[in-house]
Coordinates of N, CA and C and ligand atoms in Angstrom, one line a residue:
X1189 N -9.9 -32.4 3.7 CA -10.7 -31.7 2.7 C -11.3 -30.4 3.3
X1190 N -11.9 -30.4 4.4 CA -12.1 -29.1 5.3 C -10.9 -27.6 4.9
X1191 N -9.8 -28.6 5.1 CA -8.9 -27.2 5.4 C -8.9 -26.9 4.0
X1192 N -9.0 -27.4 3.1 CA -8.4 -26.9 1.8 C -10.0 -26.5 1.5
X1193 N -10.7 -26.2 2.0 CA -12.4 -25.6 1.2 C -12.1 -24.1 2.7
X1194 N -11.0 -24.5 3.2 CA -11.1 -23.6 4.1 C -9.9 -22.5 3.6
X1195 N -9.2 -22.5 3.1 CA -8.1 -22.0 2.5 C -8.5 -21.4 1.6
X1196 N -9.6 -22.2 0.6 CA -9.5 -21.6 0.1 C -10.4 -20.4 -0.3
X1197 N -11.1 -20.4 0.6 CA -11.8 -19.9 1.1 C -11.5 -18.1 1.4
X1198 N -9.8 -18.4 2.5 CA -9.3 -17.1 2.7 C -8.4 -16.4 1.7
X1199 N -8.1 -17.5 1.0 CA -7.6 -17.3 -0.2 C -8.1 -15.9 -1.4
X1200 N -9.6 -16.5 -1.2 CA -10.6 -15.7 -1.9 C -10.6 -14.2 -1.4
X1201 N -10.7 -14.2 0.2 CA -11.2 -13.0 0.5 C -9.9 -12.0 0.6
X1202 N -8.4 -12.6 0.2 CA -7.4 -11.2 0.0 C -7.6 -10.7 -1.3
X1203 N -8.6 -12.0 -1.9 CA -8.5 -11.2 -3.6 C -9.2 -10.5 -3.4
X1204 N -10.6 -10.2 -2.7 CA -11.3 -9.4 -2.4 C -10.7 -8.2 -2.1
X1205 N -9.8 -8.5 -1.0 CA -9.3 -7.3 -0.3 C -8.9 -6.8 -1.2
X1206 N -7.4 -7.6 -2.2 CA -6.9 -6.6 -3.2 C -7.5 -6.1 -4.5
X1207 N -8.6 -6.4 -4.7 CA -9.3 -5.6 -5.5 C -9.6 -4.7 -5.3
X1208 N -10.8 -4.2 -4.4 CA -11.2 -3.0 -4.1 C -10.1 -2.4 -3.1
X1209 N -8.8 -2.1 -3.3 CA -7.6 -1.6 -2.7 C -8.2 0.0 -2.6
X1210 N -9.3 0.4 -3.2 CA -9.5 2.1 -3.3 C -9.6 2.7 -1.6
X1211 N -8.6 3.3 -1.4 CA -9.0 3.3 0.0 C -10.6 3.9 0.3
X1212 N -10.7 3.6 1.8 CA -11.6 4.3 2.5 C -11.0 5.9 3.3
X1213 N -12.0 6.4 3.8 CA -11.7 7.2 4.8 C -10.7 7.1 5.8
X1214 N -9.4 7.4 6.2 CA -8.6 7.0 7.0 C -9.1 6.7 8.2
X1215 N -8.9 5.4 8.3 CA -9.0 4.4 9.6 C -8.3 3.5 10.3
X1216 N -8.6 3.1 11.4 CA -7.5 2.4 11.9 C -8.1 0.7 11.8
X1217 N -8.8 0.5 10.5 CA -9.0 -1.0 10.2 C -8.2 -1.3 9.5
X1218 N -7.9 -0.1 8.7 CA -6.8 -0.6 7.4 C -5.8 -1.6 8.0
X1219 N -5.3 -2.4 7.1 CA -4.2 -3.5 7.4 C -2.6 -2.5 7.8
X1220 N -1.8 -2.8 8.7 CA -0.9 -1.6 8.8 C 0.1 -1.7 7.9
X1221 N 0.2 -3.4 6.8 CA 0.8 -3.0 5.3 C 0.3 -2.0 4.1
X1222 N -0.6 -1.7 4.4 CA -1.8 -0.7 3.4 C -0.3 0.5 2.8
X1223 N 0.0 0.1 1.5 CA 0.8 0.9 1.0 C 0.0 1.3 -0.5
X1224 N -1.5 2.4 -0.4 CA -1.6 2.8 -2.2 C -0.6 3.2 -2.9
X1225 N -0.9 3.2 -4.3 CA 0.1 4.1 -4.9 C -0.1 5.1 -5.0
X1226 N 0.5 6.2 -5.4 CA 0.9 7.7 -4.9 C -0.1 8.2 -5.7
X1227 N -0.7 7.7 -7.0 CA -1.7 8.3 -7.4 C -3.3 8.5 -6.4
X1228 N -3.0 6.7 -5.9 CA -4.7 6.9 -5.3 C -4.3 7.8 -4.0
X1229 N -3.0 7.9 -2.9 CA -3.0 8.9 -2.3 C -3.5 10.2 -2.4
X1230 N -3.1 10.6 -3.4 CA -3.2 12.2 -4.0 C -4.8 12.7 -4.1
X1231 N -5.0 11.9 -4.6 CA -6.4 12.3 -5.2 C -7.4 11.6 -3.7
X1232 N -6.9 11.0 -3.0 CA -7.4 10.9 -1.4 C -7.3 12.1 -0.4
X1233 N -6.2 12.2 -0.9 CA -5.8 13.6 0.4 C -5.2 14.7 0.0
X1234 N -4.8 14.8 -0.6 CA -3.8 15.8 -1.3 C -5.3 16.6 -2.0
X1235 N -6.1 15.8 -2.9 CA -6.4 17.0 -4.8 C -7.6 17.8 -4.0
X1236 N -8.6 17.3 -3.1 CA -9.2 18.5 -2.7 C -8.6 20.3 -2.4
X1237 N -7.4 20.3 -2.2 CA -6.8 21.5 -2.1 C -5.5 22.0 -3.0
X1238 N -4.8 20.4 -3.8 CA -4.1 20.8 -4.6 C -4.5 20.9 -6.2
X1239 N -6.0 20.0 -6.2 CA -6.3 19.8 -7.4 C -5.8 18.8 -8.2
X1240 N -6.4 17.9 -8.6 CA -6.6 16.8 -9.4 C -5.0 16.7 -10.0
X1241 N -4.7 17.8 -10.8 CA -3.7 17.8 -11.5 C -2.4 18.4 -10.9
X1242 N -3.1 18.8 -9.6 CA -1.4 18.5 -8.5 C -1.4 20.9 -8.7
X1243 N -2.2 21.7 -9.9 CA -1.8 22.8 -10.2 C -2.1 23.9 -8.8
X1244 N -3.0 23.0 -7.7 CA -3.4 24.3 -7.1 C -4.3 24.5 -7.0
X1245 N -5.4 24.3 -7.6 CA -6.9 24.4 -7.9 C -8.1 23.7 -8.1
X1246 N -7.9 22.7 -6.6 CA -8.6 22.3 -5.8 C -9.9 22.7 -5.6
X1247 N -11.1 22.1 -5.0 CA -12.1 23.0 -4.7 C -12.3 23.4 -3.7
X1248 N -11.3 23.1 -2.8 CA -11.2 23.8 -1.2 C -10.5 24.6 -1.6
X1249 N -9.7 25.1 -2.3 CA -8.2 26.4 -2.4 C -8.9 27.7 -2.0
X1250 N -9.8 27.8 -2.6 CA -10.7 29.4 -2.7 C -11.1 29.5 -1.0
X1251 N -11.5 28.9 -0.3 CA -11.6 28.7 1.1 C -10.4 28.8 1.8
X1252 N -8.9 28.8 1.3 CA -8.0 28.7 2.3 C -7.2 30.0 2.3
X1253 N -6.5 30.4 3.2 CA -5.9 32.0 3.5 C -4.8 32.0 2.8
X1254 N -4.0 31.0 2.5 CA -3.0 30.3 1.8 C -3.4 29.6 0.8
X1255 N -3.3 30.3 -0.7 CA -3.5 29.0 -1.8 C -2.7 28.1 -1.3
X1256 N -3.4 26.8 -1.9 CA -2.4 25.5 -2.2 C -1.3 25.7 -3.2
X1257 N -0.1 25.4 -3.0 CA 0.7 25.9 -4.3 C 0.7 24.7 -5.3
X1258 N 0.9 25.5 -6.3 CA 1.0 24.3 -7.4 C 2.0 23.2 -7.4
X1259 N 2.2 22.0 -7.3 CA 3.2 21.2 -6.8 C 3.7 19.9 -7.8
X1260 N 3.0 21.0 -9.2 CA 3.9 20.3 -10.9 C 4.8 21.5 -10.8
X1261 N 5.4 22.3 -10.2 CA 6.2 23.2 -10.0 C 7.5 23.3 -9.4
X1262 N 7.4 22.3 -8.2 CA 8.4 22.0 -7.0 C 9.7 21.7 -7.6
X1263 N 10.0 21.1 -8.5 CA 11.4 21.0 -9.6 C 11.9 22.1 -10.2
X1264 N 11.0 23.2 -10.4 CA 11.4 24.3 -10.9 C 11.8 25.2 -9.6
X1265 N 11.0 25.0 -9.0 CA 11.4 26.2 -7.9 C 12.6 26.0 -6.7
X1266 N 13.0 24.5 -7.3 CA 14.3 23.9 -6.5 C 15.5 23.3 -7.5
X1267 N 15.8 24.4 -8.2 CA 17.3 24.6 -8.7 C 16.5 23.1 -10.5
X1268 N 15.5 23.0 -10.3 CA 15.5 21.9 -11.0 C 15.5 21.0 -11.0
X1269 N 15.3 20.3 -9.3 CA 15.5 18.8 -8.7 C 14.3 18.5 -8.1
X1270 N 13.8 17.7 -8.3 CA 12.3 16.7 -7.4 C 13.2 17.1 -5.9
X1271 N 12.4 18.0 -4.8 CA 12.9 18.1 -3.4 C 12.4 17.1 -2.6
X1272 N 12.7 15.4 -2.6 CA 12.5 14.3 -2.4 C 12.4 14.8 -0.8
X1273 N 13.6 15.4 -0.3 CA 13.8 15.3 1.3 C 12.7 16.3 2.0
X1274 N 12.4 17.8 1.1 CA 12.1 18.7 1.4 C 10.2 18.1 1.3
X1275 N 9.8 17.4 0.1 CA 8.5 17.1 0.3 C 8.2 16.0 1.8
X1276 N 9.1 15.2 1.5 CA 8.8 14.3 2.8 C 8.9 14.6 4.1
X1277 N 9.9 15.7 4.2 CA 9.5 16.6 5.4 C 8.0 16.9 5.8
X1278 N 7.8 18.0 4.3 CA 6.5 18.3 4.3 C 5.5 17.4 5.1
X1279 N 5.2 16.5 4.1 CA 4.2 15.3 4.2 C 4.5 14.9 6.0
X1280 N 5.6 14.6 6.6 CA 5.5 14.5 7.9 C 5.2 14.9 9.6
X1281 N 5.7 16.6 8.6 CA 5.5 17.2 9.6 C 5.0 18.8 9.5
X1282 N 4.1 18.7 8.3 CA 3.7 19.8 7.6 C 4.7 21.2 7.3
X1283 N 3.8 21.7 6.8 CA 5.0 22.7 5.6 C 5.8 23.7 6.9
X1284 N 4.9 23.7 8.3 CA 5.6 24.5 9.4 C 5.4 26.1 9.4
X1285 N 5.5 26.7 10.6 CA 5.0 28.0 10.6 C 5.8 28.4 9.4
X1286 N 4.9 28.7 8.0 CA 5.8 29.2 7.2 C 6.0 31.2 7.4
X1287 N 6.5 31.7 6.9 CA 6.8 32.8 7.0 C 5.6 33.7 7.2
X1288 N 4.8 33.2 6.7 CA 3.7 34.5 6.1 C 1.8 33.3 7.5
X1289 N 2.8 33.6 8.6 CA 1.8 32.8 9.5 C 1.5 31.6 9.5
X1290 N 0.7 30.9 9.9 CA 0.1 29.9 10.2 C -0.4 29.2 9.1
X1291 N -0.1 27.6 8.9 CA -0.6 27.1 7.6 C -1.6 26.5 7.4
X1292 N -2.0 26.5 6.6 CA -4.3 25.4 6.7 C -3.5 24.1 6.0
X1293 N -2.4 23.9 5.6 CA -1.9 22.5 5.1 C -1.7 21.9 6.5
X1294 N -2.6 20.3 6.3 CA -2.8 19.7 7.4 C -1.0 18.8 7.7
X1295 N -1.0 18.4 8.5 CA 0.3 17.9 8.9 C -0.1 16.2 8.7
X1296 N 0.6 15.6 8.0 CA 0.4 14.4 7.7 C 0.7 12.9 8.1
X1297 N 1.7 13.4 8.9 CA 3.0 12.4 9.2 C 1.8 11.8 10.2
X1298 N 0.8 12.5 11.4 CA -0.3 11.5 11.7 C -0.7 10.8 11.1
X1299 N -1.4 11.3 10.3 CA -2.6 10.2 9.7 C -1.6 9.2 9.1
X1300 N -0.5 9.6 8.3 CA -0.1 8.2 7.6 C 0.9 7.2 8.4
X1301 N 0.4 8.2 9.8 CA 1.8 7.2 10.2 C 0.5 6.3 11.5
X1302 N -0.9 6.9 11.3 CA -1.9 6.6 12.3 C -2.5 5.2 12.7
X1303 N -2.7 4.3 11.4 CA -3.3 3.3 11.4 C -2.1 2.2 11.8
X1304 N -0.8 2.5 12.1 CA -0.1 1.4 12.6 C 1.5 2.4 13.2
X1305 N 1.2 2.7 14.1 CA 2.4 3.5 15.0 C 3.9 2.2 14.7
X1306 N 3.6 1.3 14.6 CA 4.6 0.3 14.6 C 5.3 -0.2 13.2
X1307 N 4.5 0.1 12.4 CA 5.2 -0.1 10.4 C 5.6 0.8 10.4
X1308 N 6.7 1.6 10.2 CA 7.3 2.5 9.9 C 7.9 2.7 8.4
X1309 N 7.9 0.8 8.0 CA 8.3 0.5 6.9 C 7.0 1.3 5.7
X1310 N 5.9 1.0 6.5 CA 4.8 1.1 5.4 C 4.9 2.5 5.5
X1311 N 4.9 3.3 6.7 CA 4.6 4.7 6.7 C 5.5 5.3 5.2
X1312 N 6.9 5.0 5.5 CA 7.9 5.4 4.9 C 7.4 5.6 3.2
X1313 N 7.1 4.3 3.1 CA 6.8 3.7 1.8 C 5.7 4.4 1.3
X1314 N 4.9 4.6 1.8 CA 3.3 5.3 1.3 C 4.1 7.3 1.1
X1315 N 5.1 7.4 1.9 CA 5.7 8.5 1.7 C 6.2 8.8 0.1
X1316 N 7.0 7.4 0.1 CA 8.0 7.4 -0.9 C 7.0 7.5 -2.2
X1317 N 5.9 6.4 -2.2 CA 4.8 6.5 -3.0 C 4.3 8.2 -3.6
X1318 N 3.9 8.6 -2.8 CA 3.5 9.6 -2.8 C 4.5 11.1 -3.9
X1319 N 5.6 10.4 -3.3 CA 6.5 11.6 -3.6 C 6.9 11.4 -5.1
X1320 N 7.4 9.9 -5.4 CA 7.5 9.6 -6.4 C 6.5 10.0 -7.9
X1321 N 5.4 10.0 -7.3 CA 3.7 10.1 -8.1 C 4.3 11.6 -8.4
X1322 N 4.3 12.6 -7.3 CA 4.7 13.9 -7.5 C 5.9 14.3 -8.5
X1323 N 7.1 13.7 -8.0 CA 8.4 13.6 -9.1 C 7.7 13.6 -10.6
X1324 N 6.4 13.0 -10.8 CA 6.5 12.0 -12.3 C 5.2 13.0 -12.5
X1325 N 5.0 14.3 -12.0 CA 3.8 14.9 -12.4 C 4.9 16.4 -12.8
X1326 N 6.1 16.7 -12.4 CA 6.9 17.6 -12.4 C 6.7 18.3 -13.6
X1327 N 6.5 19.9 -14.2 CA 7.0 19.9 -15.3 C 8.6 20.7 -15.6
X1328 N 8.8 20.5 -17.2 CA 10.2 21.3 -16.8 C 10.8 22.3 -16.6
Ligands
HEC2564 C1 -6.5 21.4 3.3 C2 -5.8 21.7 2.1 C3 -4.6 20.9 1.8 C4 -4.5 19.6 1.6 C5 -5.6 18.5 1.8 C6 -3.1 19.3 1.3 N1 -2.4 20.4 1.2 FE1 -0.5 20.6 0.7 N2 -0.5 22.6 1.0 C7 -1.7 23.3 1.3 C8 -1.3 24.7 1.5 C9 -2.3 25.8 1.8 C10 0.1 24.8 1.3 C11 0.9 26.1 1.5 C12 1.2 26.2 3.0 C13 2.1 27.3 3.3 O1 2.9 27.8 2.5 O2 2.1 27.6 4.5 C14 0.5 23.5 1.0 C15 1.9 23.2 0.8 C16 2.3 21.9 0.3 C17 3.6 21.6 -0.1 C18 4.8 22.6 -0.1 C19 4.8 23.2 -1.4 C20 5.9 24.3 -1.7 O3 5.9 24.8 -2.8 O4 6.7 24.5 -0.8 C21 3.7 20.3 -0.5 C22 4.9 19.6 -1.0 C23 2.3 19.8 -0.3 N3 1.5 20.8 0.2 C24 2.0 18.5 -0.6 C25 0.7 18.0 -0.3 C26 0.4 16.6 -0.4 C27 1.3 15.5 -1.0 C28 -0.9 16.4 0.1 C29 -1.6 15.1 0.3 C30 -1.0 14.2 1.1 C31 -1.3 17.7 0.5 N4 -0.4 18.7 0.3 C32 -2.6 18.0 1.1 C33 -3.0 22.8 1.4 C34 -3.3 21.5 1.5

Protein backbone atom coordinates (compact mmCIF):
# COMPACT_ATOMS: atom_id res chain seq x y z
CA UNK A 1 0.00 0.00 0.00
CA UNK A 2 2.98 2.38 0.90
CA UNK A 3 4.42 2.13 -2.61
CA UNK A 4 1.39 2.75 -4.43
CA UNK A 5 0.43 6.13 -2.11
CA UNK A 6 4.06 6.48 -2.97
CA UNK A 7 3.85 6.36 -6.71
CA UNK A 8 1.46 7.93 -6.75
CA UNK A 9 2.50 10.40 -5.24
CA UNK A 10 5.46 11.05 -8.01
CA UNK A 11 3.14 10.35 -10.38
CA UNK A 12 1.51 13.67 -9.33
CA UNK A 13 4.53 15.74 -9.18
CA UNK A 14 5.55 15.18 -13.32
CA UNK A 15 2.03 16.40 -13.82
CA UNK A 16 3.12 19.24 -11.94
CA UNK A 17 6.21 19.51 -13.74
CA UNK A 18 4.41 19.19 -17.04
CA UNK A 19 2.05 21.71 -16.51
CA UNK A 20 3.87 24.62 -15.69
CA UNK A 21 6.50 23.49 -18.71
CA UNK A 22 6.82 27.68 -19.11
CA UNK A 23 10.32 27.76 -18.86
CA UNK A 24 12.33 29.55 -16.34
CA UNK A 25 15.44 31.66 -16.72
CA UNK A 26 18.08 29.31 -18.22
CA UNK A 27 19.40 26.98 -15.72
CA UNK A 28 21.17 24.09 -15.16
CA UNK A 29 18.07 22.50 -12.97
CA UNK A 30 16.19 22.01 -15.99
CA UNK A 31 15.70 18.31 -16.66
CA UNK A 32 18.38 17.74 -19.66
CA UNK A 33 15.12 16.24 -21.73
CA UNK A 34 13.60 19.90 -21.46
CA UNK A 35 12.50 20.17 -25.13
CA UNK A 36 9.77 23.66 -25.38
CA UNK A 37 8.20 24.16 -28.30
CA UNK A 38 9.60 26.67 -30.70
CA UNK A 39 6.97 29.08 -29.85
CA UNK A 40 7.74 29.25 -25.97
CA UNK A 41 11.58 29.40 -27.11
CA UNK A 42 11.10 32.41 -29.20
CA UNK A 43 9.43 34.57 -27.10
CA UNK A 44 12.05 33.25 -24.23
CA UNK A 45 15.08 34.25 -26.08
CA UNK A 46 14.74 35.19 -29.41
CA UNK A 47 11.36 38.28 -29.18
CA UNK A 48 13.21 40.66 -26.86
CA UNK A 49 15.32 41.63 -29.92
CA UNK A 50 13.48 39.98 -32.70
CA UNK A 51 10.00 40.92 -31.54
CA UNK A 52 7.14 39.02 -30.71
CA UNK A 53 6.17 38.52 -34.28
CA UNK A 54 9.68 37.34 -35.31
CA UNK A 55 9.56 41.36 -37.60
CA UNK A 56 12.59 42.86 -35.84
CA UNK A 57 11.13 45.11 -33.45
CA UNK A 58 11.86 43.98 -30.34
CA UNK A 59 12.35 46.27 -27.42
CA UNK A 60 16.03 45.81 -27.15
CA UNK A 61 16.55 46.38 -31.26
CA UNK A 62 16.77 50.26 -30.79
CA UNK A 63 19.74 49.57 -28.29
CA UNK A 64 21.61 47.39 -30.71
CA UNK A 65 24.35 48.58 -33.53
CA UNK A 66 22.91 45.90 -35.68
CA UNK A 67 19.01 45.75 -36.00
CA UNK A 68 17.65 42.44 -35.44
CA UNK A 69 16.62 41.36 -38.81
CA UNK A 70 13.27 40.48 -39.51
CA UNK A 71 13.16 36.60 -39.56
CA UNK A 72 9.33 36.22 -41.26
CA UNK A 73 11.71 37.13 -44.15
CA UNK A 74 14.43 34.37 -44.20
CA UNK A 75 12.47 32.41 -47.05
CA UNK A 76 12.41 35.22 -49.09
CA UNK A 77 15.78 36.30 -48.92
CA UNK A 78 16.94 32.53 -49.60
CA UNK A 79 15.76 31.82 -53.12
CA UNK A 80 12.43 31.03 -51.32
CA UNK A 81 13.34 28.11 -49.00
CA UNK A 82 13.10 28.02 -44.96
CA UNK A 83 17.32 28.06 -44.62
CA UNK A 84 16.83 25.06 -42.15
CA UNK A 85 20.83 24.48 -42.16
CA UNK A 86 21.71 28.15 -42.42
CA UNK A 87 19.42 29.10 -39.18
CA UNK A 88 20.72 26.22 -37.17
CA UNK A 89 24.10 27.21 -37.81
CA UNK A 90 22.96 30.49 -36.63
CA UNK A 91 21.32 29.35 -33.47
CA UNK A 92 24.66 27.31 -32.72
CA UNK A 93 27.23 29.21 -33.32
CA UNK A 94 25.95 32.64 -33.87
CA UNK A 95 25.38 34.63 -37.03
CA UNK A 96 29.59 35.06 -36.95
CA UNK A 97 31.86 37.96 -37.63
CA UNK A 98 29.38 39.16 -40.10
CA UNK A 99 30.62 41.53 -42.69
CA UNK A 100 29.77 44.78 -41.33
CA UNK A 101 31.78 43.86 -37.72
CA UNK A 102 31.02 42.43 -34.76
CA UNK A 103 27.53 40.94 -33.90
CA UNK A 104 25.28 41.84 -30.53
CA UNK A 105 23.34 38.39 -31.65
CA UNK A 106 24.26 36.24 -28.72
CA UNK A 107 25.67 32.76 -29.73
CA UNK A 108 23.38 30.13 -28.60
CA UNK A 109 24.53 26.75 -29.21
CA UNK A 110 25.80 27.42 -25.24
CA UNK A 111 22.98 28.04 -23.54
CA UNK A 112 20.99 25.43 -25.37
CA UNK A 113 23.41 23.10 -25.41
CA UNK A 114 24.30 24.31 -21.43
CA UNK A 115 21.91 22.55 -19.11
CA UNK A 116 23.05 19.03 -20.27
CA UNK A 117 26.57 18.91 -22.38
CA UNK A 118 25.53 15.12 -22.81
CA UNK A 119 21.76 15.23 -24.68
CA UNK A 120 22.65 16.21 -27.76
CA UNK A 121 19.42 14.63 -28.74
CA UNK A 122 17.57 17.32 -26.80
CA UNK A 123 19.92 20.09 -27.85
CA UNK A 124 19.33 19.16 -31.48
CA UNK A 125 15.62 18.92 -30.99
CA UNK A 126 14.98 22.26 -29.06
CA UNK A 127 16.94 23.43 -32.38
CA UNK A 128 14.77 21.73 -34.70
CA UNK A 129 11.76 23.19 -32.48
CA UNK A 130 12.79 26.40 -32.81
CA UNK A 131 13.48 26.43 -36.52
CA UNK A 132 10.37 24.77 -37.39
CA UNK A 133 8.18 27.61 -35.29
CA UNK A 134 10.30 30.05 -37.60
CA UNK A 135 9.59 27.98 -41.07
CA UNK A 136 5.69 28.30 -39.97
CA UNK A 137 6.02 32.20 -39.28
CA UNK A 138 7.65 32.64 -42.97
CA UNK A 139 5.84 34.99 -45.20
CA UNK A 140 5.77 34.57 -48.98
C1 LIG B 1 20.34 40.46 -28.12
C2 LIG B 1 19.48 40.54 -29.27
C3 LIG B 1 19.15 39.24 -30.00
C4 LIG B 1 18.59 38.10 -29.47
C5 LIG B 1 18.15 37.84 -28.04
C6 LIG B 1 18.46 37.18 -30.59
N1 LIG B 1 18.93 37.74 -31.73
FE1 LIG B 1 18.97 36.88 -33.56
N2 LIG B 1 20.00 38.48 -34.30
C7 LIG B 1 20.25 39.64 -33.61
C8 LIG B 1 21.00 40.53 -34.46
C9 LIG B 1 21.48 41.93 -34.08
C10 LIG B 1 21.20 39.88 -35.69
C11 LIG B 1 21.97 40.38 -36.91
C12 LIG B 1 23.41 40.03 -36.64
C13 LIG B 1 24.35 40.35 -37.74
O1 LIG B 1 23.93 40.49 -38.89
O2 LIG B 1 25.53 40.41 -37.44
C14 LIG B 1 20.53 38.57 -35.54
C15 LIG B 1 20.51 37.60 -36.54
C16 LIG B 1 19.75 36.46 -36.49
C17 LIG B 1 19.59 35.53 -37.58
C18 LIG B 1 20.17 35.66 -38.98
C19 LIG B 1 19.14 36.36 -39.79
C20 LIG B 1 19.56 36.67 -41.21
O3 LIG B 1 18.76 37.31 -41.88
O4 LIG B 1 20.65 36.28 -41.63
C21 LIG B 1 18.75 34.53 -37.14
C22 LIG B 1 18.26 33.33 -37.93
C23 LIG B 1 18.42 34.84 -35.77
N3 LIG B 1 19.03 36.02 -35.41
C24 LIG B 1 17.60 34.06 -34.98
C25 LIG B 1 17.45 34.26 -33.61
C26 LIG B 1 16.75 33.34 -32.75
C27 LIG B 1 16.00 32.08 -33.20
C28 LIG B 1 16.88 33.82 -31.48
C29 LIG B 1 16.43 33.17 -30.19
C30 LIG B 1 16.97 31.88 -29.91
C31 LIG B 1 17.63 35.07 -31.56
N4 LIG B 1 17.95 35.30 -32.87
C32 LIG B 1 17.92 35.89 -30.47
C33 LIG B 1 19.90 39.92 -32.30
C34 LIG B 1 19.36 39.00 -31.42
Amino acid sequence: MRYVVLSTILVCAFCVAGVKSQPAAVDDTLPSNYVPSGKVMFKQYCATCHGSEAKGNGPLASLLKVPPPDLTKLAQRHAGKFPYDYVSTVLQFGPGPSAHGSSDMPTWGPIFGYFDKQNQKAVQQRIKNLCDYLASLQEP
